[in-house]
Amino acid sequence: MPVQFKERAISVIVNNRPDVLARIAGTFSARGFNIESISANITRNPAVTKIIITTLTTPETITNVIKQLNRLIDVLEARRLRRPQAVCREMILARIPLTKERQESLRELIDTRGGKTVSLEPGSAVLEFTGDKEDLEEILTRLEALGMEDFSRTGVIALERSKS
Amino acid sequence: MQQTGSQILFTALKEENVDTLFGYPGGCVMDIYDELFRQEIRHILVRHEQGAIHAADGYARASGRVGVCLVTSGPGATNTVTGIANAYMDSIPVVVLTGQVPTAMIGNDGFQEVDITGITRTCTKHNFLVRNIGDLHRTVREAFQIARSGRPGPVLVDLPKDVIQSVTEAELPRTVVPPAEEGRPDLEGLCTEALKMLLQAKKPLIIVGGGVILGKASEVFRAFVKKFRIPVVSTLMGLGAFPASDPLWTGMLGMHGAYSANMAVSHCDLLIAVGVRFDDRATSKVEAFAPHAKIIHIDIDPVSIDRIVRTDLAIVSHCTPALDTLHRLSDEQGLTLPERQIRAWLNQLRQWKAEMPLSYCRNQNIKPQYVIEKLHQLTQGRAIIATEVGQHQMWAAQFYRFDEPNAFLTSGGLGTMGFGLPAAIGAQVACPDRIVVDVAGDGSIQMNIQELGTIAHYGLPVKVVILNNLYLGMIRQWQELFYGRRYSQSDMTQAPDFVKLAEAYGIKGLRATKPEEVKRVLQEGLETPGPVVMDFHVEPEENVFPMVKPGTPLTEMAFGNVRAVA
């Protein structure tokens, strides 16, 4: 049977302490797994942080990783987020040089893909896009064609569609 | 009332009923040691910090309580790392208190500064760096709670010098210690299912592991096993949880397990594993492990479930509530295993045991197994045996025939040479009225031999039995069997005179070089008050058998020349 490596998302609720990220990263690295993306921020309770991690693993491995995460003292809860019950989104900021000839295609991209201009300087703009992984891959391809200078991309954030 | 950090630390230790610290002073813990001077708590001054952590570990293993060690920052802290990893692998509850440079200095490469919480993050159950005196009391209490709860393990608390020196007016919080963990709510359902599987079994077998000893579940385990007459095999860490003198005892399984134990595992149709994690030294080739058996796995750590061996039924619970529930349910329902259902299986096991008991050939040299047999005889099997790591460790496991829990203190997971002597110190401090013996090899004993100084200092009556073959015996054995007898760097002929060395420490030294001297030396050693080092010059190239080559099924055991005798 072929090993089913797939990108899988985990939600980890942790105590907001200085070394908690190191502990979580260590749990992955100790078993030889790479964190594909990570995003973290405080929750309603500022002493508690929610971390969304995506990783490329098999189903057996993800189960084991989650058990190991739950064993960490500062982890309050670690669990899988399964699609399609959960929505997964990312965000990019992209810096584009402004030229007359590309203005039209840029305007079209912003309008059709729900982009936002967050900074406008003479000669360059920073645009913001959100979407799922596939959306953003496509948007990035088009931005490259428009001469994108640099970009920054967040990790995945995810949320279940309804209370389970 | 004004209190210093040091005073708060000792208050917390007192609240945890700590009676002994194993430690070594240094610059960053001077204030703690100054406060210690005024306190009534006992402190054992070791000769190396590795000795302190192993002694705390041995104390915990022998007493079932949390062991505590106190060391300074930097090298003091790093010297404990091997011992911390050792306790982590064997799930031993210890609290390690380390000094640290003042908080303002942290990160500046100060004198004797090391990021010990970073270094030990992956070999502690948890660790803390205390940055404020306000957190000190709660953190120390929490460290003990974490160390002993769930699957136990080592917890490190790093104490910056300024936190310890600072003074607070604040009242200590009334730390709420969480209530003891309850069994899982569905324990009854799972246990009912387990009993259903048991009643259908024709060849049931139970593996007992270190979790039964750590969970203080030996008694209920024995009652349950005897009620259903289930044969028992044990892991290395489980030795003593079930008496080796019981007719249901089938032996230790694994690489150097008994023939009967490895055969039983390989032929049973139901395997109940209690408090085990299926270490590769126990299972050997996993694909060939218990091939005919349905497996029930009882363990407190969900991580160990389905990690190595796939189970048919998992019960994530402390051993005691799980076994209690199994016992109670079977009582209530009047369940038993009918004699005729398991008669053939019990006969088969008897036959395996008779066919190939643990054995060895005698000749004109001292056989190491013989020394252990005599030691067992002369101590009536009631000594606490600490070991180092290697051949002597396996012979102690095979031939001491443990009947009681908390009596075999051995580095099972990490395999730490140099563990036994300091562990024996910890055990002797915890159990002053027991006979404590460190069974050692000539290689291992030299790894923490400085602790003879500690034994002499406190007059601890630890008996050290060195099975001296002038080799790193287990390395030599592998080289003989798997590396074409190329004895690369395993020759230890250049050894000290252990008798004179003992005497240099002010300890009695005895030696035996012939089989007929063994009994007399052991007798004299055991009867002499105070510490004794006994140096037994044993057969140099004796091997540990049976032996399962790593990566092969448990049924493929090599017996050396033992078969001829049996």
XYZ file of C-alpha atoms in Angstrom:
730
model
C 0.000 0.000 0.000
C 1.459 3.389 -0.899
C 2.249 5.593 2.060
C -0.236 8.438 2.148
C 1.829 11.560 2.667
C -0.495 14.525 2.717
C -0.500 17.978 4.187
C -2.529 17.802 7.372
C -3.531 20.563 9.774
C -3.375 20.469 13.565
C -4.800 22.929 16.030
C -2.802 23.272 19.245
C -4.015 25.321 22.189
C -1.127 26.156 24.520
C -0.153 28.203 27.521
C 1.408 31.413 26.235
C 4.918 30.842 27.624
C 8.328 31.773 26.185
C 9.506 28.253 25.395
C 6.275 26.667 24.264
C 7.036 27.029 20.551
C 10.422 25.392 21.072
C 8.727 22.448 22.797
C 6.274 22.021 19.955
C 8.914 22.371 17.285
C 11.035 19.869 19.220
C 8.215 17.337 19.214
C 8.182 17.478 15.421
C 11.935 17.513 14.898
C 12.539 14.690 17.382
C 10.503 12.438 15.104
C 12.033 13.825 11.936
C 9.009 15.758 10.663
C 8.995 19.129 9.064
C 6.534 21.825 9.970
C 5.252 23.043 6.584
C 3.565 26.100 7.988
C 2.785 27.540 11.374
C 0.736 30.447 12.617
C 0.142 31.472 16.168
C -1.554 34.194 18.128
C -3.275 34.739 21.418
C -6.886 33.787 21.956
C -9.640 35.575 23.900
C -7.555 34.671 26.916
C -4.169 36.367 26.424
C -2.487 33.682 28.538
C -3.508 31.105 25.946
C -2.230 30.857 22.382
C -3.742 29.003 19.456
C -1.303 27.537 16.985
C -2.218 26.071 13.624
C 0.433 23.786 12.188
C 0.431 22.023 8.855
C 2.736 19.104 8.235
C 3.327 16.543 5.543
C 2.652 13.139 7.117
C 0.877 9.811 7.023
C -2.318 9.225 9.032
C -0.465 7.030 11.574
C 2.190 9.632 12.129
C -0.208 12.498 12.629
C -2.033 10.467 15.273
C 1.223 9.826 17.073
C 2.376 13.440 16.797
C -0.919 14.616 18.273
C -0.575 12.172 21.173
C 2.938 13.436 21.798
C 1.805 17.049 21.640
C -0.948 16.319 24.133
C 1.689 14.902 26.454
C 3.435 18.302 26.694
C 2.553 20.039 29.932
C 1.898 23.406 28.282
C -0.375 21.956 25.614
C -3.987 22.294 26.682
C -5.368 20.572 23.594
C -4.001 19.304 20.304
C -6.261 17.902 17.629
C -6.583 17.402 13.924
C -8.491 19.774 11.711
C -10.013 17.801 8.889
C -11.129 19.214 5.632
C -13.824 19.844 4.510
C -15.188 20.328 8.044
C -12.579 23.036 8.590
C -11.751 26.001 6.402
C -8.091 26.753 5.850
C -6.832 30.177 4.731
C -3.544 31.945 4.251
C -2.590 35.532 3.514
C 0.113 37.147 1.392
C 1.526 40.626 1.180
C 3.112 41.337 -2.218
C 5.156 44.337 -3.343
C 4.615 45.286 -6.984
C 6.364 48.007 -8.991
C 3.731 50.295 -10.539
C 3.967 50.775 -14.289
C 1.436 52.186 -16.707
C 1.283 49.154 -18.981
C 0.546 46.683 -16.114
C -1.978 48.891 -14.333
C -4.971 47.322 -16.053
C -4.060 43.690 -15.341
C -3.238 44.597 -11.731
C -6.606 46.286 -11.258
C -8.310 43.209 -12.711
C -6.433 40.833 -10.400
C -7.328 42.907 -7.318
C -10.982 43.086 -8.287
C -11.479 39.449 -9.216
C -9.472 37.935 -6.350
C -10.589 40.210 -3.541
C -7.212 41.883 -3.157
C -6.545 45.047 -1.184
C -4.040 47.812 -1.632
C -2.512 48.300 1.801
C 0.289 50.659 0.822
C 0.691 52.958 -2.099
C 3.968 54.763 -2.718
C 5.098 56.479 -5.883
C 6.213 53.607 -8.101
C 5.270 50.697 -5.832
C 2.332 49.185 -4.005
C 1.849 46.512 -1.393
C -1.163 44.290 -2.019
C -2.921 41.882 0.301
C -4.623 38.663 -0.748
C -6.189 35.874 1.263
C -7.346 32.479 0.174
C -6.698 28.805 0.449
C -3.421 27.291 -0.618
C -4.497 26.723 -4.211
C -5.929 30.249 -4.594
C -2.724 31.793 -3.370
C -0.515 29.631 -5.565
C -2.434 30.900 -8.569
C -2.405 34.525 -7.423
C 1.349 34.319 -6.825
C 1.907 33.016 -10.354
C 0.017 35.980 -11.742
C 1.838 38.439 -9.463
C 5.179 37.031 -10.613
C 4.108 37.822 -14.180
C 3.351 41.366 -13.061
C 6.913 41.830 -11.826
C 6.386 41.195 -8.090
C 9.518 42.267 -6.180
C 8.996 40.412 -2.934
C 6.255 38.805 -0.891
C 5.527 37.508 2.585
C 3.140 34.628 3.199
C 1.531 33.576 6.483
C 1.084 30.055 7.665
C -2.300 28.429 7.395
C -5.008 29.462 9.798
C -8.017 27.226 10.085
C -11.370 26.985 11.790
C -14.119 24.433 11.840
C -17.252 25.453 9.941
C -19.547 24.642 12.826
C -19.333 23.449 16.408
C -18.560 19.752 16.328
C 7.016 38.218 56.902
C 10.093 38.719 54.741
C 11.359 35.628 52.981
C 14.271 34.966 50.654
C 14.012 32.799 47.573
C 16.092 30.158 49.360
C 13.649 30.063 52.256
C 10.695 29.757 49.915
C 12.452 26.898 48.118
C 12.901 24.963 51.357
C 9.321 25.679 52.395
C 8.121 24.105 49.159
C 10.452 21.123 49.600
C 9.143 20.617 53.132
C 5.572 20.744 51.898
C 6.508 17.976 49.484
C 7.906 15.963 52.406
C 11.374 15.887 50.889
C 13.736 14.344 53.445
C 16.906 14.092 51.343
C 18.716 16.118 48.705
C 21.504 14.616 46.633
C 23.719 17.442 45.536
C 26.907 19.345 44.991
C 27.445 23.049 45.745
C 28.706 25.733 43.374
C 28.754 29.462 42.788
C 25.160 29.985 41.699
C 23.686 27.888 44.516
C 25.764 29.275 47.386
C 22.701 30.985 48.845
C 20.680 27.770 48.738
C 23.511 25.925 50.461
C 23.770 28.698 53.032
C 20.079 28.293 53.811
C 20.540 24.499 53.845
C 23.019 25.020 56.674
C 20.095 26.208 58.830
C 17.611 23.613 57.608
C 17.039 20.119 58.907
C 16.737 18.455 55.541
C 19.358 15.796 54.836
C 21.912 16.463 52.121
C 24.134 13.780 50.598
C 27.256 15.329 49.117
C 28.156 13.253 46.072
C 31.497 13.350 44.277
C 30.166 14.228 40.804
C 26.817 15.668 39.752
C 26.032 12.607 37.638
C 26.190 10.708 40.916
C 23.618 13.098 42.402
C 21.020 12.573 39.713
C 21.481 8.784 39.630
C 21.273 8.679 43.428
C 18.016 10.673 43.333
C 16.816 8.225 40.674
C 17.805 5.197 42.783
C 16.080 6.762 45.782
C 12.895 7.134 43.722
C 13.025 3.586 42.326
C 13.566 1.993 45.723
C 11.103 4.129 47.690
C 8.426 4.968 45.128
C 8.792 8.644 46.088
C 10.144 11.609 44.158
C 13.950 11.854 44.285
C 15.512 15.316 44.440
C 18.896 16.550 43.322
C 20.472 19.988 43.680
C 23.382 21.204 41.555
C 24.934 24.440 40.436
C 24.709 26.134 37.048
C 26.828 25.404 33.975
C 28.906 22.227 34.372
C 26.941 21.224 37.470
C 23.795 21.260 35.407
C 25.236 19.618 32.279
C 26.713 16.818 34.392
C 23.171 15.785 35.292
C 21.970 15.499 31.692
C 22.803 11.792 31.240
C 21.036 11.020 34.495
C 18.009 13.078 33.497
C 17.768 11.241 30.162
C 18.143 7.991 32.084
C 15.233 8.850 34.393
C 13.176 10.026 31.435
C 13.584 6.761 29.532
C 12.601 4.703 32.580
C 9.818 7.106 33.708
C 11.361 7.800 37.114
C 10.018 10.744 39.126
C 12.884 13.068 39.999
C 13.088 16.811 40.496
C 16.364 18.440 39.473
C 17.105 21.851 40.965
C 19.807 23.697 39.047
C 21.430 27.022 39.796
C 21.477 29.657 37.076
C 23.268 32.963 36.564
C 21.260 36.064 37.570
C 18.335 36.812 35.240
C 20.002 40.001 33.960
C 23.021 37.933 32.876
C 21.107 35.179 31.095
C 22.101 35.060 27.460
C 25.380 36.908 27.992
C 27.614 33.830 28.259
C 28.253 34.531 31.922
C 30.633 32.425 33.967
C 29.132 28.936 34.396
C 26.110 29.854 32.332
C 24.386 27.254 30.226
C 20.866 27.113 28.782
C 19.952 24.019 30.756
C 16.217 24.261 30.097
C 17.041 24.331 26.380
C 19.450 21.407 26.693
C 17.050 19.236 28.686
C 13.832 20.137 26.873
C 13.667 16.797 25.093
C 14.775 14.614 28.001
C 12.613 16.004 30.777
C 8.916 15.547 31.235
C 8.866 19.293 31.727
C 11.224 22.032 32.847
C 10.997 25.539 34.213
C 13.147 28.636 34.366
C 11.934 30.652 37.352
C 12.205 34.353 36.489
C 10.381 35.884 39.465
C 10.397 35.107 43.127
C 6.614 35.313 42.976
C 6.553 32.193 40.779
C 9.057 30.198 42.825
C 6.825 28.442 45.314
C 4.135 27.479 42.843
C 6.706 26.285 40.305
C 8.521 23.987 42.721
C 5.226 22.469 43.890
C 4.107 22.043 40.310
C 7.398 20.347 39.438
C 6.750 17.623 42.017
C 3.172 17.221 40.880
C 4.259 16.792 37.259
C 7.119 14.431 38.159
C 4.889 11.927 39.942
C 1.591 12.199 38.045
C 0.518 10.298 34.944
C 3.533 8.615 33.429
C 6.189 9.822 35.874
C 9.423 11.473 34.772
C 12.140 13.982 35.552
C 11.332 17.685 35.947
C 14.029 20.347 36.057
C 13.689 23.715 37.790
C 16.311 26.294 36.868
C 16.869 28.840 39.638
C 18.642 32.121 38.767
C 20.824 33.424 41.560
C 18.972 36.749 41.909
C 15.613 34.998 42.263
C 17.066 32.913 45.072
C 18.671 35.940 46.744
C 15.756 38.308 46.448
C 13.394 38.969 49.297
C 9.636 39.123 49.194
C 6.993 40.295 51.620
C 4.264 38.485 49.801
C 2.534 35.611 51.511
C 3.035 32.267 49.885
C 0.046 31.273 47.844
C -1.857 28.313 49.131
C -0.833 26.058 46.323
C -3.671 23.813 45.300
C -2.375 20.390 44.464
C -4.653 18.827 41.871
C -6.570 15.763 43.032
C -5.307 12.304 42.174
C -6.158 11.293 38.663
C -9.263 9.233 38.272
C -9.447 6.236 36.040
C -11.077 6.822 32.694
C -14.874 6.903 32.876
C -15.233 4.088 30.342
C -12.908 1.811 32.300
C -15.759 -0.592 33.083
C -16.708 -0.983 29.445
C -13.127 -1.560 28.339
C -12.475 -4.017 31.146
C -15.652 -5.933 30.338
C -14.413 -6.217 26.777
C -10.998 -7.377 28.022
C -12.557 -10.045 30.224
C -14.631 -11.267 27.280
C -11.423 -11.709 25.290
C -9.748 -13.435 28.224
C -12.572 -15.933 28.659
C -12.217 -16.992 25.042
C -8.458 -17.507 25.273
C -6.923 -20.947 25.248
C -3.356 -19.688 25.499
C -3.447 -16.505 27.561
C -0.279 -14.735 28.610
C 0.364 -11.529 30.487
C 3.424 -9.264 30.189
C 4.222 -7.188 33.210
C 6.294 -4.038 32.766
C 7.811 -1.261 34.818
C 4.486 0.582 34.808
C 3.101 -1.913 37.314
C 5.935 -1.115 39.717
C 5.738 2.643 39.105
C 1.967 2.497 39.539
C 2.343 0.529 42.784
C 0.054 -2.101 41.305
C 2.029 -5.289 42.064
C -0.443 -6.551 44.633
C -3.576 -6.227 42.556
C -1.640 -7.550 39.562
C -0.723 -10.687 41.504
C -4.271 -11.196 42.689
C -5.702 -10.855 39.196
C -3.134 -13.178 37.617
C -3.538 -15.867 40.231
C -7.296 -15.790 40.015
C -7.240 -16.623 36.295
C -3.984 -18.582 36.445
C -2.482 -16.600 33.577
C 1.205 -17.318 33.004
C 3.401 -14.222 33.436
C 6.394 -12.970 31.525
C 8.165 -9.766 32.454
C 10.157 -7.053 30.807
C 13.486 -6.062 32.337
C 11.792 -3.143 34.076
C 8.937 -5.296 35.354
C 11.138 -7.737 37.284
C 9.871 -8.092 40.833
C 6.311 -6.999 40.066
C 5.456 -10.706 40.000
C 7.432 -13.229 42.072
C 9.933 -15.332 40.142
C 9.272 -18.094 42.687
C 5.612 -18.410 41.622
C 4.647 -21.418 39.466
C 2.995 -19.050 36.942
C 6.289 -17.229 36.453
C 7.501 -17.876 32.919
C 10.564 -15.627 32.847
C 11.868 -12.401 31.388
C 11.264 -11.988 27.673
C 13.453 -10.356 25.061
C 16.972 -10.412 23.739
C 18.323 -12.230 26.796
C 14.979 -13.573 27.923
C 14.235 -17.088 29.077
C 13.436 -19.742 26.467
C 10.041 -20.348 28.074
C 9.179 -16.624 28.032
C 10.093 -16.043 24.400
C 8.315 -19.234 23.330
C 5.234 -18.279 25.348
C 5.017 -14.850 23.706
C 5.455 -16.374 20.289
C 2.688 -18.964 20.756
C 0.055 -17.334 22.978
C -3.374 -16.491 21.564
C -4.055 -13.608 23.951
C -1.426 -11.236 25.234
C -2.292 -8.792 27.989
C 0.472 -6.190 28.280
C 0.364 -4.151 31.477
C 2.573 -1.099 31.962
C 4.903 -1.850 29.071
C 5.999 0.218 26.085
C 7.310 -2.606 23.863
C 10.984 -1.669 23.797
C 12.888 -3.225 20.895
C 15.053 -5.227 23.305
C 11.840 -6.877 24.524
C 10.032 -7.426 21.216
C 12.984 -8.041 18.896
C 11.566 -8.228 15.343
C 8.213 -6.480 15.760
C 6.573 -8.139 12.736
C 7.181 -11.533 14.338
C 6.127 -10.480 17.819
C 3.231 -12.461 19.331
C 2.081 -13.461 15.838
C -0.898 -15.540 16.981
C -2.166 -13.257 19.700
C -4.874 -10.725 20.173
C -3.292 -7.959 22.211
C -4.734 -5.987 25.093
C -2.527 -3.082 26.131
C -2.992 -1.333 29.468
C -0.811 1.749 29.904
C -1.096 5.258 31.311
C 0.649 6.839 28.327
C -1.494 7.063 25.176
C 1.705 7.582 23.166
C 2.817 4.007 23.827
C -0.452 2.605 22.459
C -0.167 1.386 18.855
C 3.275 2.959 18.547
C 5.274 -0.261 18.192
C 2.756 -3.083 18.484
C -0.799 -2.827 17.188
C -3.351 -3.597 19.855
C -6.815 -5.079 19.615
C -7.917 -3.358 22.785
C -6.234 -0.370 24.432
C -6.958 0.671 27.992
C -5.325 4.017 28.715
C -5.209 4.057 32.472
C -3.000 3.755 35.489
C -2.383 0.071 36.117
C -4.014 0.020 39.542
C -7.519 1.244 38.617
C -7.516 -0.874 35.458
C -6.478 -4.054 37.278
C -8.816 -3.214 40.167
C -11.722 -2.929 37.753
C -10.798 -6.176 35.973
C -10.591 -7.910 39.324
C -13.824 -6.489 40.663
C -15.854 -7.150 37.514
C -14.674 -10.746 37.341
C -15.560 -11.176 41.033
C -19.008 -9.731 40.567
C -19.716 -11.928 37.593
C -17.993 -14.994 39.030
C -15.742 -15.315 35.991
C -12.937 -17.882 35.819
C -10.971 -19.685 33.176
C -12.026 -23.338 33.206
C -9.120 -25.686 33.900
C -9.757 -27.740 30.765
C -9.613 -24.640 28.574
C -6.008 -23.777 29.502
C -4.654 -27.125 30.687
C -2.793 -27.899 27.471
C -1.237 -24.424 27.464
C -0.054 -24.621 31.066
C 1.428 -28.057 30.356
C 3.206 -26.693 27.316
C 4.711 -23.893 29.405
C 5.856 -26.338 32.077
C 7.533 -28.352 29.363
C 9.323 -25.324 27.910
C 10.528 -24.331 31.350
C 11.857 -27.839 32.037
C 13.390 -28.211 28.606
C 15.582 -25.157 28.733
C 15.915 -23.453 32.098
C 18.378 -20.603 32.485
C 21.647 -22.380 32.945
C 25.423 -22.279 32.528
C 28.402 -24.634 32.496
C 30.744 -24.833 35.454
C 34.488 -25.200 35.236
C 37.540 -24.304 37.328
C 36.843 -20.566 36.942
C 34.256 -18.485 38.760
C 31.136 -18.270 36.637
C 29.452 -14.874 36.980
C 26.020 -16.529 37.063
C 27.182 -18.570 40.044
C 28.093 -15.395 41.947
C 24.571 -14.041 41.391
C 23.004 -17.369 42.422
C 25.031 -17.399 45.619
C 24.210 -13.744 46.253
C 20.514 -14.601 45.894
C 20.890 -17.490 48.273
C 22.809 -15.608 50.938
C 20.471 -12.606 50.868
C 17.372 -14.852 50.682
C 16.400 -12.909 47.582
C 15.587 -9.894 49.713
C 18.335 -7.475 48.749
C 17.864 -4.370 46.638
C 20.015 -4.948 43.581
C 21.273 -1.985 41.568
C 23.209 -2.705 38.413
C 25.395 -1.003 35.920
C 24.926 -1.869 32.244
C 26.245 -4.866 30.355
C 26.615 -8.598 30.846
C 26.484 -8.430 34.640
C 23.171 -6.561 34.360
C 21.630 -9.376 32.326
C 23.001 -12.053 34.661
C 21.548 -10.195 37.621
C 18.187 -10.001 35.810
C 18.292 -13.699 34.936
C 19.663 -15.253 38.106
C 18.622 -13.100 41.042
C 14.986 -14.258 40.682
C 13.263 -11.170 42.051
C 10.197 -11.707 44.187
C 9.425 -8.142 45.216
C 8.931 -4.842 43.381
C 11.254 -1.837 43.795
C 14.169 -4.206 44.355
C 15.815 -4.250 40.921
C 17.244 -0.851 40.044
C 18.567 -0.925 36.529
C 19.017 1.449 33.640
C 16.628 -0.208 31.222
C 15.871 2.338 28.523
C 19.001 4.428 28.246
C 21.498 1.733 29.254
C 23.683 4.038 31.322
C 26.977 2.582 32.482
C 27.865 4.091 35.839
C 24.260 4.115 37.038
C 24.469 1.346 39.609
C 26.814 2.680 42.256
C 25.103 6.060 42.746
C 21.672 4.411 42.388
C 22.657 2.063 45.211
C 23.543 5.112 47.307
C 20.077 6.551 46.726
C 18.434 3.225 47.546
C 20.451 2.787 50.718
C 19.522 6.296 51.884
C 15.842 5.575 51.158
C 15.946 2.127 52.744
C 18.593 2.178 55.509
C 17.548 -1.220 56.853
C 17.769 -3.118 53.585
C 20.763 -4.873 52.097
C 21.683 -2.863 48.983
C 24.052 -4.387 46.455
C 25.504 -2.831 43.325
C 26.152 -5.639 40.874
C 28.772 -4.195 38.548
C 31.194 -5.037 35.801
C 34.804 -3.961 35.839
C 34.073 -1.530 33.006
C 30.910 0.079 34.349
C 32.105 0.450 37.916
C 34.890 2.716 36.700
C 32.412 5.165 35.188
C 31.259 6.580 38.515
C 33.765 4.991 40.846
C 34.327 8.335 42.578
C 31.070 7.661 44.440
C 32.963 5.214 46.647
C 33.956 8.467 48.333
C 30.295 9.254 49.063
C 29.686 5.765 50.431
C 32.699 6.068 52.710
C 31.773 9.620 53.773
C 28.339 8.571 55.023
C 29.252 5.016 56.023
C 26.501 3.706 53.757
C 26.638 -0.096 53.935
C 26.393 -0.541 50.155
C 27.936 -3.797 48.942
C 29.606 -3.634 45.549
C 29.903 -6.938 43.689
C 32.226 -6.591 40.705
C 32.026 -9.368 38.124
C 35.485 -8.687 36.832
C 36.300 -10.251 33.461
C 38.782 -7.602 32.306
C 36.614 -6.897 29.282
C 33.769 -4.646 28.305
C 31.970 -7.956 28.352
C 28.850 -7.230 26.339
C 30.851 -5.450 23.650
C 33.252 -8.388 23.546
C 30.322 -10.815 23.316
C 28.880 -8.988 20.281
C 32.334 -8.844 18.726
C 32.718 -12.585 19.274
C 29.308 -13.417 17.838
C 28.799 -10.793 15.134
C 32.183 -9.204 14.350
C 34.499 -12.133 13.709
C 36.090 -12.074 17.166
C 37.774 -8.754 16.466
C 37.940 -7.425 20.024
C 38.218 -3.795 19.089
C 38.739 -1.604 22.169
C 36.905 -3.935 24.527
C 39.961 -5.170 26.389
C 40.149 -3.660 29.875
C 43.115 -5.642 31.161
C 44.701 -2.478 32.502
C 42.360 -2.343 35.493
C 42.982 -0.983 38.939
C 43.362 -3.304 41.895
C 39.787 -2.898 43.132
C 40.616 -4.172 46.607
C 43.372 -1.619 47.077
C 41.206 1.050 45.505
C 38.434 0.323 48.014
C 40.966 0.433 50.811
C 42.238 3.789 49.563
C 38.693 5.088 50.113
C 38.651 3.519 53.571
C 36.315 0.768 52.402
C 36.826 -2.933 52.998
C 37.948 -4.791 49.877
C 37.651 -8.546 49.269
C 38.596 -10.732 46.354
C 37.731 -14.182 45.030
C 39.563 -15.853 42.184
C 38.299 -19.443 42.527
C 34.752 -20.832 42.695
C 35.302 -22.243 46.173
C 36.061 -18.734 47.489
C 32.826 -17.156 46.239
C 30.581 -18.122 49.100
C 33.087 -17.119 51.776
C 33.756 -13.719 50.206
C 30.061 -12.979 49.767
C 29.339 -14.082 53.306
C 32.106 -11.958 54.738
C 31.130 -9.010 52.585
C 27.477 -9.188 53.561
C 28.206 -9.710 57.240
C 30.721 -6.905 57.526
C 29.014 -3.746 58.736
C 29.490 -0.794 56.402
C 30.467 -0.687 52.751
C 32.402 -3.480 51.067
C 33.806 -3.901 47.575
C 34.005 -7.522 46.410
C 36.091 -8.221 43.352
C 35.236 -11.539 41.650
C 37.632 -12.604 38.937
C 35.221 -14.397 36.648
C 35.472 -16.441 33.472
C 36.730 -13.813 31.010
C 34.831 -14.904 27.906
C 31.553 -16.047 29.394
C 28.539 -15.040 27.278
C 25.003 -14.123 28.178
C 22.577 -16.713 26.827
C 19.954 -17.175 25.546
C 20.486 -14.466 22.996
C 18.208 -13.286 20.227
C 20.114 -11.502 17.514
C 18.691 -7.962 17.092
C 16.113 -7.809 14.328
C 15.248 -11.498 14.382
C 12.143 -13.187 15.852
C 12.128 -14.030 19.555
C 11.978 -17.744 18.724
C 15.430 -17.615 17.146
C 17.463 -17.930 20.307
C 21.118 -18.866 20.505
C 22.130 -20.903 23.561
C 25.896 -21.154 23.216
C 27.030 -24.375 24.801
C 24.340 -24.311 27.467
C 22.023 -26.752 25.724
C 24.355 -29.686 26.411
C 23.935 -29.231 30.136
C 20.261 -28.565 30.363
